[in-house]
CSV table of C-alpha atoms and ligand atoms in Angstrom, one decimal:
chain,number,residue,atom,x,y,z
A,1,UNK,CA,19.3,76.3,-84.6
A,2,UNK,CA,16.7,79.2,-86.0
A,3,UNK,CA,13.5,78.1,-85.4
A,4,UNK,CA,12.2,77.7,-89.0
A,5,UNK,CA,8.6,75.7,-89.3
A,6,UNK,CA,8.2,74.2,-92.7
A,7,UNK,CA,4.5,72.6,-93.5
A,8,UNK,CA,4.4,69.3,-91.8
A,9,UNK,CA,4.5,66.3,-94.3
A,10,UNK,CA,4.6,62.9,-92.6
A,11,UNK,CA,5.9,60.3,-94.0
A,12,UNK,CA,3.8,57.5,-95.4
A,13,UNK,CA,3.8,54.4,-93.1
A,14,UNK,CA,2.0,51.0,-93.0
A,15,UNK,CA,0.5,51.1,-89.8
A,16,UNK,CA,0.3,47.3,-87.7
A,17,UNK,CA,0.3,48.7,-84.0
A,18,UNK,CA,-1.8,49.0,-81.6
A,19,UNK,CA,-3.7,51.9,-83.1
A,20,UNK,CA,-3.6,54.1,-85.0
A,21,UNK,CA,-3.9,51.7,-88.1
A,22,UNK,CA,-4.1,52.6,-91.7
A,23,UNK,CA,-7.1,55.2,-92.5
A,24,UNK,CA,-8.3,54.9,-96.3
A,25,UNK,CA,-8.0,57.6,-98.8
A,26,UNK,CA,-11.9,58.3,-98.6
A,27,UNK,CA,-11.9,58.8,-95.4
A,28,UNK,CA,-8.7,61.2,-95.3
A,29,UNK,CA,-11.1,62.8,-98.1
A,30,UNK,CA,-13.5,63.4,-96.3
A,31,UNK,CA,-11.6,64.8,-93.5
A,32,UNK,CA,-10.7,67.8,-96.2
A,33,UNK,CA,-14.0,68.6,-97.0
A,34,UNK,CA,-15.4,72.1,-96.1
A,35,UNK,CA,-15.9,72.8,-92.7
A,36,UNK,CA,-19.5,74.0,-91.5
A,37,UNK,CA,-21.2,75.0,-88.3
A,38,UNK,CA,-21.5,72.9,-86.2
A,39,UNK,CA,-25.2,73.9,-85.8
A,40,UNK,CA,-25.7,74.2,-89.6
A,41,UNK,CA,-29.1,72.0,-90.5
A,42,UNK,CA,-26.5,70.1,-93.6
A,43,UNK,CA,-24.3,68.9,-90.5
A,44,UNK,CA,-27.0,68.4,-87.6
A,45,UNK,CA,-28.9,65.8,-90.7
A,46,UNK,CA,-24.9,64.3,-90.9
A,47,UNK,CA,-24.9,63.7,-87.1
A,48,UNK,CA,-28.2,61.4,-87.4
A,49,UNK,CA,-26.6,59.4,-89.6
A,50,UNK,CA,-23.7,58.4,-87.7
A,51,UNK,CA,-25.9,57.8,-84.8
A,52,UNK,CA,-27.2,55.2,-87.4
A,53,UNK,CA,-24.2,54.2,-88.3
A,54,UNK,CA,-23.0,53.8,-84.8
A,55,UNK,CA,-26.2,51.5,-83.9
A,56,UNK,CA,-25.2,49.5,-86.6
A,57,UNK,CA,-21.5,48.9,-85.7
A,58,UNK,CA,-22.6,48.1,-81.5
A,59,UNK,CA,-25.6,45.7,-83.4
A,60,UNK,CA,-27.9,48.6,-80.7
A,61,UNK,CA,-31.2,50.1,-80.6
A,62,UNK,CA,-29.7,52.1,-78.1
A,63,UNK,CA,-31.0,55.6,-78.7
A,64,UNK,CA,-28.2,57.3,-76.9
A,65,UNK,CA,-25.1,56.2,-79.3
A,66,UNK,CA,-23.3,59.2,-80.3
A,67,UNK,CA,-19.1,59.9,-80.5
A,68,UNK,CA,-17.4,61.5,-77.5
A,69,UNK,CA,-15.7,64.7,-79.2
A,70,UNK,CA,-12.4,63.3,-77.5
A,71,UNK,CA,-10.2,59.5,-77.9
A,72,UNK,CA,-11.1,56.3,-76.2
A,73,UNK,CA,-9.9,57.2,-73.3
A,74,UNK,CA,-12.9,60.3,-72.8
A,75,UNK,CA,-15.3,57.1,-73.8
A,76,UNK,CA,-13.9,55.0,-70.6
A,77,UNK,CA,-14.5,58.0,-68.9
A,78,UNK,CA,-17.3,59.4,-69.8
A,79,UNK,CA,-19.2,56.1,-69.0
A,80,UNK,CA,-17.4,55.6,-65.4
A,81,UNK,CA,-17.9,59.3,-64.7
A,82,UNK,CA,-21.8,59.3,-65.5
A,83,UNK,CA,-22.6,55.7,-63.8
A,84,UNK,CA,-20.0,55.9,-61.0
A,85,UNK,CA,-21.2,58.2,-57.8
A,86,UNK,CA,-19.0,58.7,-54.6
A,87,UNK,CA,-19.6,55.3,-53.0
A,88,UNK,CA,-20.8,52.9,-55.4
A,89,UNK,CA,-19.2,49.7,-55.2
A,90,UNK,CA,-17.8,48.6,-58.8
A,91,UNK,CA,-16.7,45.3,-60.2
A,92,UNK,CA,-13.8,46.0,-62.2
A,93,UNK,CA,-12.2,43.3,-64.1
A,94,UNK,CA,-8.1,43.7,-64.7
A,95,UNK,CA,-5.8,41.4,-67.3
A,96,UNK,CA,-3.9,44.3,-68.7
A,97,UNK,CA,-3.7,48.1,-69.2
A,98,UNK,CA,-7.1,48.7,-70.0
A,99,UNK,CA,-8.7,47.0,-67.0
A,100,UNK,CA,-6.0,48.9,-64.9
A,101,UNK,CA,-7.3,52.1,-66.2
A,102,UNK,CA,-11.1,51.2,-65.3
A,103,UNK,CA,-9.8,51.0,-62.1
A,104,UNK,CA,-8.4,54.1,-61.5
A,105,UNK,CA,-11.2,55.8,-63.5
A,106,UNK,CA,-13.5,54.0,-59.8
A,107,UNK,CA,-11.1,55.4,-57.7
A,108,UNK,CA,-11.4,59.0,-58.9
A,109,UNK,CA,-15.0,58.9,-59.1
A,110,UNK,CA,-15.0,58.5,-55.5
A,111,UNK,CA,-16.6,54.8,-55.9
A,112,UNK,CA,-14.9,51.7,-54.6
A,113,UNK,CA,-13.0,49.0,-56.6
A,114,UNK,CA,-13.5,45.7,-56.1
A,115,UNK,CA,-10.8,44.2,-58.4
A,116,UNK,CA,-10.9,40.6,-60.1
A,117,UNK,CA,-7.3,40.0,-61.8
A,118,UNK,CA,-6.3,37.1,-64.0
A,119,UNK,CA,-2.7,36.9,-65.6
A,120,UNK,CA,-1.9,39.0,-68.3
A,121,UNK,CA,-2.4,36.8,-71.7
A,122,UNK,CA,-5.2,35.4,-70.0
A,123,UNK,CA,-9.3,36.2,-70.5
A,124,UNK,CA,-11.1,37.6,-67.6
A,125,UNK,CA,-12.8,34.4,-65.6
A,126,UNK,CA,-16.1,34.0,-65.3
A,127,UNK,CA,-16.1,31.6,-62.4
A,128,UNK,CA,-14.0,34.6,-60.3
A,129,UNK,CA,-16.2,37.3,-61.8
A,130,UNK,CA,-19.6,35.5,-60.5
A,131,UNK,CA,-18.2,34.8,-57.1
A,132,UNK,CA,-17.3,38.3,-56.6
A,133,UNK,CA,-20.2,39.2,-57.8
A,134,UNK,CA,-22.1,36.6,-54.9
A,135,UNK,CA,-19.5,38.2,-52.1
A,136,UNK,CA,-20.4,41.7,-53.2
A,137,UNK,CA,-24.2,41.5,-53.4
A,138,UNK,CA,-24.3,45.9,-53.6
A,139,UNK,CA,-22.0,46.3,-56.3
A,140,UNK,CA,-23.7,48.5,-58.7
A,141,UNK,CA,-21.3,47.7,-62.5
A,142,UNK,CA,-19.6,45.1,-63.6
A,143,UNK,CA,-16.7,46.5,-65.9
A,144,UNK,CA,-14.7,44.4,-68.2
A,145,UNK,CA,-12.2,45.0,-71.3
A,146,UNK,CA,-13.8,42.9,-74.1
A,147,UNK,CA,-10.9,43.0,-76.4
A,148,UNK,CA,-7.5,44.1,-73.9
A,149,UNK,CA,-5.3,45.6,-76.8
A,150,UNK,CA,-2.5,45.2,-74.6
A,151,UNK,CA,-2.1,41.3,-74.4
A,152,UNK,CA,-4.2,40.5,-77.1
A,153,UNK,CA,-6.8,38.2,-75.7
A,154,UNK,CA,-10.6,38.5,-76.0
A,155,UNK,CA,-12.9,38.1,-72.8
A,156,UNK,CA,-16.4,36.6,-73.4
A,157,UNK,CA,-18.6,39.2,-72.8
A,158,UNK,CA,-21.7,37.6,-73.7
A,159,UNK,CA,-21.1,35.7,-70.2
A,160,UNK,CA,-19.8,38.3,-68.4
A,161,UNK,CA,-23.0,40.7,-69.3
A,162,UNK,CA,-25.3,37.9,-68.2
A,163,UNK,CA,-23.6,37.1,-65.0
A,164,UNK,CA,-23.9,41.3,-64.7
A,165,UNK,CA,-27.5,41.3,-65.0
A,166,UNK,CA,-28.1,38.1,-63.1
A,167,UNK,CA,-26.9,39.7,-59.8
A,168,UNK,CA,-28.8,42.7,-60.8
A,169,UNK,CA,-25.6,45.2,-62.0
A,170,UNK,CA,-24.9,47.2,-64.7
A,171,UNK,CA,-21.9,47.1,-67.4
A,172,UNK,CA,-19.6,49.0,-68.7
A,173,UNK,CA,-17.9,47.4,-71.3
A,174,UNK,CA,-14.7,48.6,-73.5
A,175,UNK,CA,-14.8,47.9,-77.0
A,176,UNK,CA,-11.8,49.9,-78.4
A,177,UNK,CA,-10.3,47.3,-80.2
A,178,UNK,CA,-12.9,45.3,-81.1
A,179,UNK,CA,-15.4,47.2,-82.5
A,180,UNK,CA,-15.4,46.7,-86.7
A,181,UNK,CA,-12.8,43.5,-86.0
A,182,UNK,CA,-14.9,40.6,-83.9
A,183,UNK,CA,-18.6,40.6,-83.0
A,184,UNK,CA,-19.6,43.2,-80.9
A,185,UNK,CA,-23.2,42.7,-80.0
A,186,UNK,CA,-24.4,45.5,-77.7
A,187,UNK,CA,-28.3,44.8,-77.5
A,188,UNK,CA,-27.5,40.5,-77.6
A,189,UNK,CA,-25.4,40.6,-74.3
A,190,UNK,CA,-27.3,42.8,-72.6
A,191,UNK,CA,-24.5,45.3,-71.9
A,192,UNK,CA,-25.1,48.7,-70.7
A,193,UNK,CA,-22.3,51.2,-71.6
A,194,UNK,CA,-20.1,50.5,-73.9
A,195,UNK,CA,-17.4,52.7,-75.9
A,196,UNK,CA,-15.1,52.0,-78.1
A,197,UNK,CA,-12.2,54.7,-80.1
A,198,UNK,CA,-12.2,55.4,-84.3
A,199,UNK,CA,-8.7,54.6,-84.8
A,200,UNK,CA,-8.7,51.1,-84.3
A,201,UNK,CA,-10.9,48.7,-86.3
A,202,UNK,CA,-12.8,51.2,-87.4
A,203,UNK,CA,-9.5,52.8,-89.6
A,204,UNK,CA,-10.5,56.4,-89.0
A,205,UNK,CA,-8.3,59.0,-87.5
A,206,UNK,CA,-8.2,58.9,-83.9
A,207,UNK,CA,-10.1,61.9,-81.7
A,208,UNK,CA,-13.5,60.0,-81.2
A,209,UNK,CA,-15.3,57.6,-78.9
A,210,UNK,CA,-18.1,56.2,-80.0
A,211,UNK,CA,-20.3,55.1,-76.8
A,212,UNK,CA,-23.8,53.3,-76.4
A,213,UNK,CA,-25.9,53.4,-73.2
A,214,UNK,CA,-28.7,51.3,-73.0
A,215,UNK,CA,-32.2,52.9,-71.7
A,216,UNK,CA,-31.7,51.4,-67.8
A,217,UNK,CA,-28.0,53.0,-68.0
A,218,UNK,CA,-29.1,56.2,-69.0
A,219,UNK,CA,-31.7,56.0,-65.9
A,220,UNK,CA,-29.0,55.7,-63.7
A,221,UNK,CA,-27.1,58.6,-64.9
A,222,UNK,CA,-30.7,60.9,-65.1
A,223,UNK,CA,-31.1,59.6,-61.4
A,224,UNK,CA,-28.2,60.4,-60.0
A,225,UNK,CA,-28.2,62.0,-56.7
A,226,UNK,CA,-25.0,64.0,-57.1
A,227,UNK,CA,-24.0,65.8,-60.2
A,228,UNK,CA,-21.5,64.2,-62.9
A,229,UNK,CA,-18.0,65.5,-61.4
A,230,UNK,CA,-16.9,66.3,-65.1
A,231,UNK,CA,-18.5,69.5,-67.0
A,232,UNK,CA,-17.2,68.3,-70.2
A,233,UNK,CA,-18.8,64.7,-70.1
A,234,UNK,CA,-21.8,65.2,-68.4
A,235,UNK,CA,-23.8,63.6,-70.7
A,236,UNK,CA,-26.7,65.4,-69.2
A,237,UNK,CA,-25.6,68.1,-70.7
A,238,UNK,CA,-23.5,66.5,-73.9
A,239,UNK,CA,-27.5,65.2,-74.7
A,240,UNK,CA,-28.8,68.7,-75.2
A,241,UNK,CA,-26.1,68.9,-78.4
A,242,UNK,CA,-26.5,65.1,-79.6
A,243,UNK,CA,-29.9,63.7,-78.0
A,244,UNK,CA,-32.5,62.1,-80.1
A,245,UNK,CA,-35.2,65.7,-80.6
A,246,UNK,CA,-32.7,67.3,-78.8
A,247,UNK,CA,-33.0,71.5,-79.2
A,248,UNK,CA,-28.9,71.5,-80.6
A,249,UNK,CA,-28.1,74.1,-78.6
A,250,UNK,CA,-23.9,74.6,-78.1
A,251,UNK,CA,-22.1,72.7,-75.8
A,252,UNK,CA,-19.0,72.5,-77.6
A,253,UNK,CA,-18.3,73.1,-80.3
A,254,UNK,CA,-18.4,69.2,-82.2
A,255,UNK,CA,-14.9,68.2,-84.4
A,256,UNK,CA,-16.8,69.2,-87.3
A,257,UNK,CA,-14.5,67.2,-89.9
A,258,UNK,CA,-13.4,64.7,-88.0
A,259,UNK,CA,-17.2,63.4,-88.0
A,260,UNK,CA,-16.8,64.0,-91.6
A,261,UNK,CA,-14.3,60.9,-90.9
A,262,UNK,CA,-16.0,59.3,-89.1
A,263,UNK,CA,-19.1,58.9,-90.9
A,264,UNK,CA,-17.2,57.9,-94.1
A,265,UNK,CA,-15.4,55.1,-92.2
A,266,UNK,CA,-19.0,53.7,-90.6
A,267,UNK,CA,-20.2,54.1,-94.4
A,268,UNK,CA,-17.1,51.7,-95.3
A,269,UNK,CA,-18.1,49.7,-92.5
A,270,UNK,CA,-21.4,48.8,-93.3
A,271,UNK,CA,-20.7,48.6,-97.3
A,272,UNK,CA,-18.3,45.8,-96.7
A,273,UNK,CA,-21.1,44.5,-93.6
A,274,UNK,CA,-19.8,43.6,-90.3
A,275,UNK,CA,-19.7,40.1,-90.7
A,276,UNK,CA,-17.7,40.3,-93.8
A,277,UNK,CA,-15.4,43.2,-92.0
A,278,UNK,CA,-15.2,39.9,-89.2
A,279,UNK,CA,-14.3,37.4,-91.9
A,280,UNK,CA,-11.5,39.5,-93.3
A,281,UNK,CA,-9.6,39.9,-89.5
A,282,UNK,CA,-10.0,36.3,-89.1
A,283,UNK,CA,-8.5,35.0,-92.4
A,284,UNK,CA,-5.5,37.6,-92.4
A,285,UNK,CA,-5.0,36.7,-88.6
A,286,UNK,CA,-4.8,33.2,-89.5
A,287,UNK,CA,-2.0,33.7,-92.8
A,288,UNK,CA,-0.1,36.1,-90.3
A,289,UNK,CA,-0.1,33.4,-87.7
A,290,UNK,CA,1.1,30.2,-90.0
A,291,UNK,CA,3.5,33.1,-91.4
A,292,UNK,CA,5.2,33.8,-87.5
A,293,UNK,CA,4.3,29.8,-86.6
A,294,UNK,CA,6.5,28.7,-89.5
A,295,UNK,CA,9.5,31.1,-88.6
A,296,UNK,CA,9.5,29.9,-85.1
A,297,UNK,CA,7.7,32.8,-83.2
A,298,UNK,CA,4.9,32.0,-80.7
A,299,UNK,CA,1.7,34.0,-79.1
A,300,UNK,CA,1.6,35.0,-75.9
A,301,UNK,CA,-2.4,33.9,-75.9
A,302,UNK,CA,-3.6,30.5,-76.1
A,303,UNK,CA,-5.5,29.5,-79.3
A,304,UNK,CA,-9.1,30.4,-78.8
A,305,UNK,CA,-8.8,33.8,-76.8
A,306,UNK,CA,-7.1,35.4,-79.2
A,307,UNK,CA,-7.9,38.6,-80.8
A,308,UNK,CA,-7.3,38.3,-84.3
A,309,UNK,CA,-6.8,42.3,-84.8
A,310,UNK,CA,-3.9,42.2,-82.3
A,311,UNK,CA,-1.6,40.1,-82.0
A,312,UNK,CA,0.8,39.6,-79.4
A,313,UNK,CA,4.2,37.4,-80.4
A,314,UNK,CA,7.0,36.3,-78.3
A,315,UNK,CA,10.2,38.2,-79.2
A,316,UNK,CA,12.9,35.4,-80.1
A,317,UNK,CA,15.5,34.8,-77.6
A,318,UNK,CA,18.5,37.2,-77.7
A,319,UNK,CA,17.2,39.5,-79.7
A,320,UNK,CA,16.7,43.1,-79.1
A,321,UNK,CA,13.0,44.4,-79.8
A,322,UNK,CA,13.8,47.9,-80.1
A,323,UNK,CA,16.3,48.0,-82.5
A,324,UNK,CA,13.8,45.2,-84.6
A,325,UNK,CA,11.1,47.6,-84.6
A,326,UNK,CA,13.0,50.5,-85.8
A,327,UNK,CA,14.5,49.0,-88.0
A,328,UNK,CA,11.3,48.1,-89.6
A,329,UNK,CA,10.1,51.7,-89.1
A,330,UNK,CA,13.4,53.0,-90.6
A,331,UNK,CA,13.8,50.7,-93.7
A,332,UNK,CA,10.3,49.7,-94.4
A,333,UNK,CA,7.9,52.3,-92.8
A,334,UNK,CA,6.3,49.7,-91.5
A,335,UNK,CA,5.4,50.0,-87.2
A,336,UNK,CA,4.6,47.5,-85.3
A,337,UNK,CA,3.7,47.9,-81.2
A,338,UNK,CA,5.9,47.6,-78.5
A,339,UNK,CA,5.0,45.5,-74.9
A,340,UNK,CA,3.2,47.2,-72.5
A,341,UNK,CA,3.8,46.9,-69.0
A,342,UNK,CA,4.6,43.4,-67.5
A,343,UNK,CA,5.3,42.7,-71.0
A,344,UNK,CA,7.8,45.5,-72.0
A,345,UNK,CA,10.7,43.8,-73.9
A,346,UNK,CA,9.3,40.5,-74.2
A,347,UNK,CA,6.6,40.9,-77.3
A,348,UNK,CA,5.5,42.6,-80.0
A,349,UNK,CA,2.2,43.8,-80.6
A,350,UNK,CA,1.1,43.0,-84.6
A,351,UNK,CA,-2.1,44.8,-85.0
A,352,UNK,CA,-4.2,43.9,-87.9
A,353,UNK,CA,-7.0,46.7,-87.5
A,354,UNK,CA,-9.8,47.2,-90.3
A,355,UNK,CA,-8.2,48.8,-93.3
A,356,UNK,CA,-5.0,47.6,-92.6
A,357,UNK,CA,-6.3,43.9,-92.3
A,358,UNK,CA,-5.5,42.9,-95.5
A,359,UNK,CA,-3.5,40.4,-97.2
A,360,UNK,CA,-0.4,42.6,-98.3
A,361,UNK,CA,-0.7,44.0,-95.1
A,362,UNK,CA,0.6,40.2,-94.1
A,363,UNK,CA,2.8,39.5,-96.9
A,364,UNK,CA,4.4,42.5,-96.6
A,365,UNK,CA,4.9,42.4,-92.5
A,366,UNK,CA,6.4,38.9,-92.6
A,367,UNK,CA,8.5,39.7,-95.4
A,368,UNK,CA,10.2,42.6,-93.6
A,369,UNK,CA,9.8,40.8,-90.0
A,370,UNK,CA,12.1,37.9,-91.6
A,371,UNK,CA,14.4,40.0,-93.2
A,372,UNK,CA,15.9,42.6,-90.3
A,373,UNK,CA,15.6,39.3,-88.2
A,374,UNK,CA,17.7,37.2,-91.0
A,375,UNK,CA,20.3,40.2,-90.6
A,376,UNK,CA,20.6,40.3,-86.7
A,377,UNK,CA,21.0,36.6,-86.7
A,378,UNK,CA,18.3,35.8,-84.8
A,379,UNK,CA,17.2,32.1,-84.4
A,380,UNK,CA,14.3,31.9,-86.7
A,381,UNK,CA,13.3,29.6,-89.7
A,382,UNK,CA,13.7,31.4,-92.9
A,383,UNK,CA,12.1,31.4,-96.3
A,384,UNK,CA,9.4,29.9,-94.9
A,385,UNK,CA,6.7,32.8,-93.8
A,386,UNK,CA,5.5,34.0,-97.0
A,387,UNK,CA,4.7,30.4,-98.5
A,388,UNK,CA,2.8,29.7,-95.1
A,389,UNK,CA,0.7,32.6,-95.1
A,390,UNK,CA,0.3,32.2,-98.4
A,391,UNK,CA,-1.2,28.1,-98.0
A,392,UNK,CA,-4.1,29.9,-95.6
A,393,UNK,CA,-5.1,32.0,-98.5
A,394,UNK,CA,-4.7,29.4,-101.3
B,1,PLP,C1,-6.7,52.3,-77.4
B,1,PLP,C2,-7.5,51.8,-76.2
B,1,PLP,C3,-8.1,52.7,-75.3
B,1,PLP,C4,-7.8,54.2,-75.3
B,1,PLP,O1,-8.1,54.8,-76.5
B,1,PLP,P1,-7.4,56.2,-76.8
B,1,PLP,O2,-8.1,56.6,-78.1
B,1,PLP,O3,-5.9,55.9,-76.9
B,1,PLP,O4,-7.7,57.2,-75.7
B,1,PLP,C5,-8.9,52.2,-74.3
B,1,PLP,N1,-9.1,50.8,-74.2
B,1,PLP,C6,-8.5,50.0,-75.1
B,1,PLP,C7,-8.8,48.5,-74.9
B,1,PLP,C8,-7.7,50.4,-76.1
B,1,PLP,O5,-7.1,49.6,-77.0
C-alpha cells in the first residue's frame, strides 16, 4: 500500500471509560486559540490563574499547585521522585493498578516499600494501614490511591492522612479520578502531595497533572540530601518556571494550548461549583446503577465504597466482553473500559467522568448496553433499564 497520509479526522465518540471522557466544545476551543510564548506576560498572567483555579479544585492554600507539563502518570512521579531519597522507608498502599505503580515508582527511587494490600474491589484498611504504620515507626510517606480507577472503589483518605500525620509521615496521595467527581479536600485531610490527571473528571484533554504540595512537603523536597534523580521533574527546578514570584526563566518549554484547556475546564469547574459538579456524579451514578441493577448486572464494589465516576460491573455469565465492547464502539461509538489486571475478562469499567456525567450520557449507555446484549442472548432482564434510570431522575 503507498503510504498516503490524509488529515486525521477522528471519529466522534461518547466517551464512558476510564479516561479519557468527553471534553466540551469550549474547551476543544480553547485548545485552538493562538499559540504564544510561553514567557509572553498575556500567558505568564493565564498561568496564575490556573494556579487559582487548581487551589480551588484540591479545596488548598497550597502555594505550590501548578500542572505537570506531562499525564498523571509524570504527577505520581513527580511527587515520589521529589519526596522519595535512596533509603527512605515508604508506606505504600495497593488494591489495584494504581497502588501497584506507587510501588514500583519506591523501588526505583531507591527507597524501600513497605506494602499493605487489600483485595482488589476492596478500600485500603485503616486498621492494616495504622499497624504498619506502629511496626514501621521510620517510615517517612504514607501513599494511598484515593479513588483506584481500576476497581472502582474509593479509600477514605480523610483517615488515612490523619493516621499519616499521627505517626509523624507524610502523604502522597493520587487523585486522578477523583478530582472534579467526589470531594477532594487537600488542606481538610491534611495530605501532603497530591496529583491528580485533566482527562478524567476534570473533561479536559489529557497531557497534564495537576499536583499540590503542602508547605512541610515542599521542605522535604528543598532538604533533601541527594539531588532529585529526574532532571525533568525536579521541582526545584520546575519552581523557577511556575513558583509563586518566581523569575520565569525556561525550563521547558510549557504546552502552551493545552493550559489554554485546561484553564477553561477549571473555569467550567468552578462555574458549575464543586459541590454541584459532586451532585451531578452522584445522581447519574445512581440512574446508571438502578438501570444495570434492573437488567440483572452487579458491581464488583460493595455499596458505600463506590466511586460514582467509575463504575465497575460484572460481565453476565457466558458472555464475551470483547466482542460487547466493540460492538458498542462499532455501532454506537460509544466506549466503555475493559478489566484490568486480576479483573481482565470479568468486568467492565463504565466511567461517568465530569462532562460526560450526564443524564443522556446514562440513557443512552443502557440503551445500547441492553441492546448488543439482547442480540448475543445474554441472560439479562430487558426493557427494563431505561424506566429504572429514569424513576432516580423522576
Ligand atoms: C489514569 C490514572 C493514572 C495515570 O494517569 P495518566 O494520565 O494515564 O498517566 C494514575 N492514577 C490513577 C488512579 C488513574 O486513574
Amino acid at each position: 500500500m503507498p503510504f498516503d497520509p490524509a488529515s486525521f479526522n477522528p471519529p466522534t465518540r461518547t466517551l464512558m471509560g476510564p479516561g479519557p471522557s468527553d471534553v466540551p466544545p469550549r474547551v476543544l476551543e480553547a485548545l485552538s486559540r493562538p499559540t504564544i510564548g510561553h514567557l509572553d506576560p498575556r500567558f505568564v498572567e493565564m498561568m496564575e490563574e490556573v494556579k487559582g483555579l487548581l487551589q480551588y479544585a484540591f479545596m488548598t492554600e497550597n502555594a505550590l499547585t501548578m500542572p505537570v507539563s506531562a499525564p498523571g502518570s509524570a504527577g505520581m512521579e513527580t511527587c515520589f521522585a521529589n519526596l522519595v531519597e535512596p533509603g527512605d522507608k515508604v508506606i505504600v498502599c495497593i488494591n489495584g493498578v494504581f497502588g501497584g505503580r506507587m510501588k514500583e515508582n519506591v523501588v526505583r527511587c531507591g527507597g524501600e516499600a513497605v506494602v499493605v494490600e487489600d483485595e482488589w474491589g476492596s478500600v485500603v484498611d485503616p486498621q492494616k494501614v495504622e499497624a504498619a504504620l506502629q511496626a514501621h515507626p521510620d517510615a517517612k510517606i504514607l501513599a494511598f490511591v484515593h479513588a483506584e480507577t481500576s476497581t472502582g472503589a474509593q479509600s477514605d483518605a480523610a483517615t488515612l492522612c490523619r493516621l499519616a500525620g499521627e505517626h509523624g509521615c507524610l502523604t502522597i496521595v493520587d487523585t486522578v479520578t477523583s478530582l472534579g467527581g467526589t470531594p477532594v479536600k487537600v488542606d481538610e485531610w491534611g495530605a501532603d502531595a497530591v496529583y491528580s490527571g485533566t482527562q478524567k473528571c476534570l473533561s479536559c484533554v489529557p497531557g497534564l497533572s495537576p499536583v499540590t504540595f503542602s508547605d512541610r512537603a515542599l521542605e522535604a523536597v528543598k532538604s533533601r540530601k541527594t539531588p532529585v534523580q529526574s532532571w525533568f521533574l525536579d521541582l526545584n527546578l520546575v519552581l523557577g518556571y511556575w513558583g509563586s514570584g518566581a523569575q520565569r526563566t525556561y525550563h521547558h518549554t510549557a504546552p502552551v494550548n493545552s493550559l489554554y484547556a485546561l484553564h477553561e475546564a477549571l473555569l467550567i469547574l468552578r462555574e458549575e461549583g464543586l459541590e454541584n459538579a459532586w451532585a451531578r456524579h452522584e445522581l447519574n451514578h445512581r440512574a446508571l446503577k438502578a438501570g444495570l441493577e434492573a437488567m440483572g448486572i452487579g458491581f464488583v464494589v460493595k455499596e458505600g465504597d463506590r466511586l460514582p465516576q467509575l463504575n465497575a460491573v460484572t460481565v453476565p455469565e457466558g458472555v464475551d466482553e470483547a466482542a460487547v465492547r466493540r460492538t458498542l464502539l462499532e455501532e454506537f461509538n460509544l466506549e466503555i473500559g475493559a478489566g484490568l489486571g486480576v479483573l481482565a475478562g470479568k468486568v467492565w469499567r463504565i466511567g461517568l467522568m465530569g462532562h460526560a456525567s450526564n443524564r443522556r450520557n446514562v440513557l443512552f449507555c443502557l440503551a445500547a448496553l441492553e441492546s448488543v446484549l439482547s442480540r448475543m442472548d445474554a441472560p439479562i432482564e430487558k426493557g427494563v433499564a431505561v424506566d429504572a434510570a429514569m424513576a432516580v431522575y423522576d
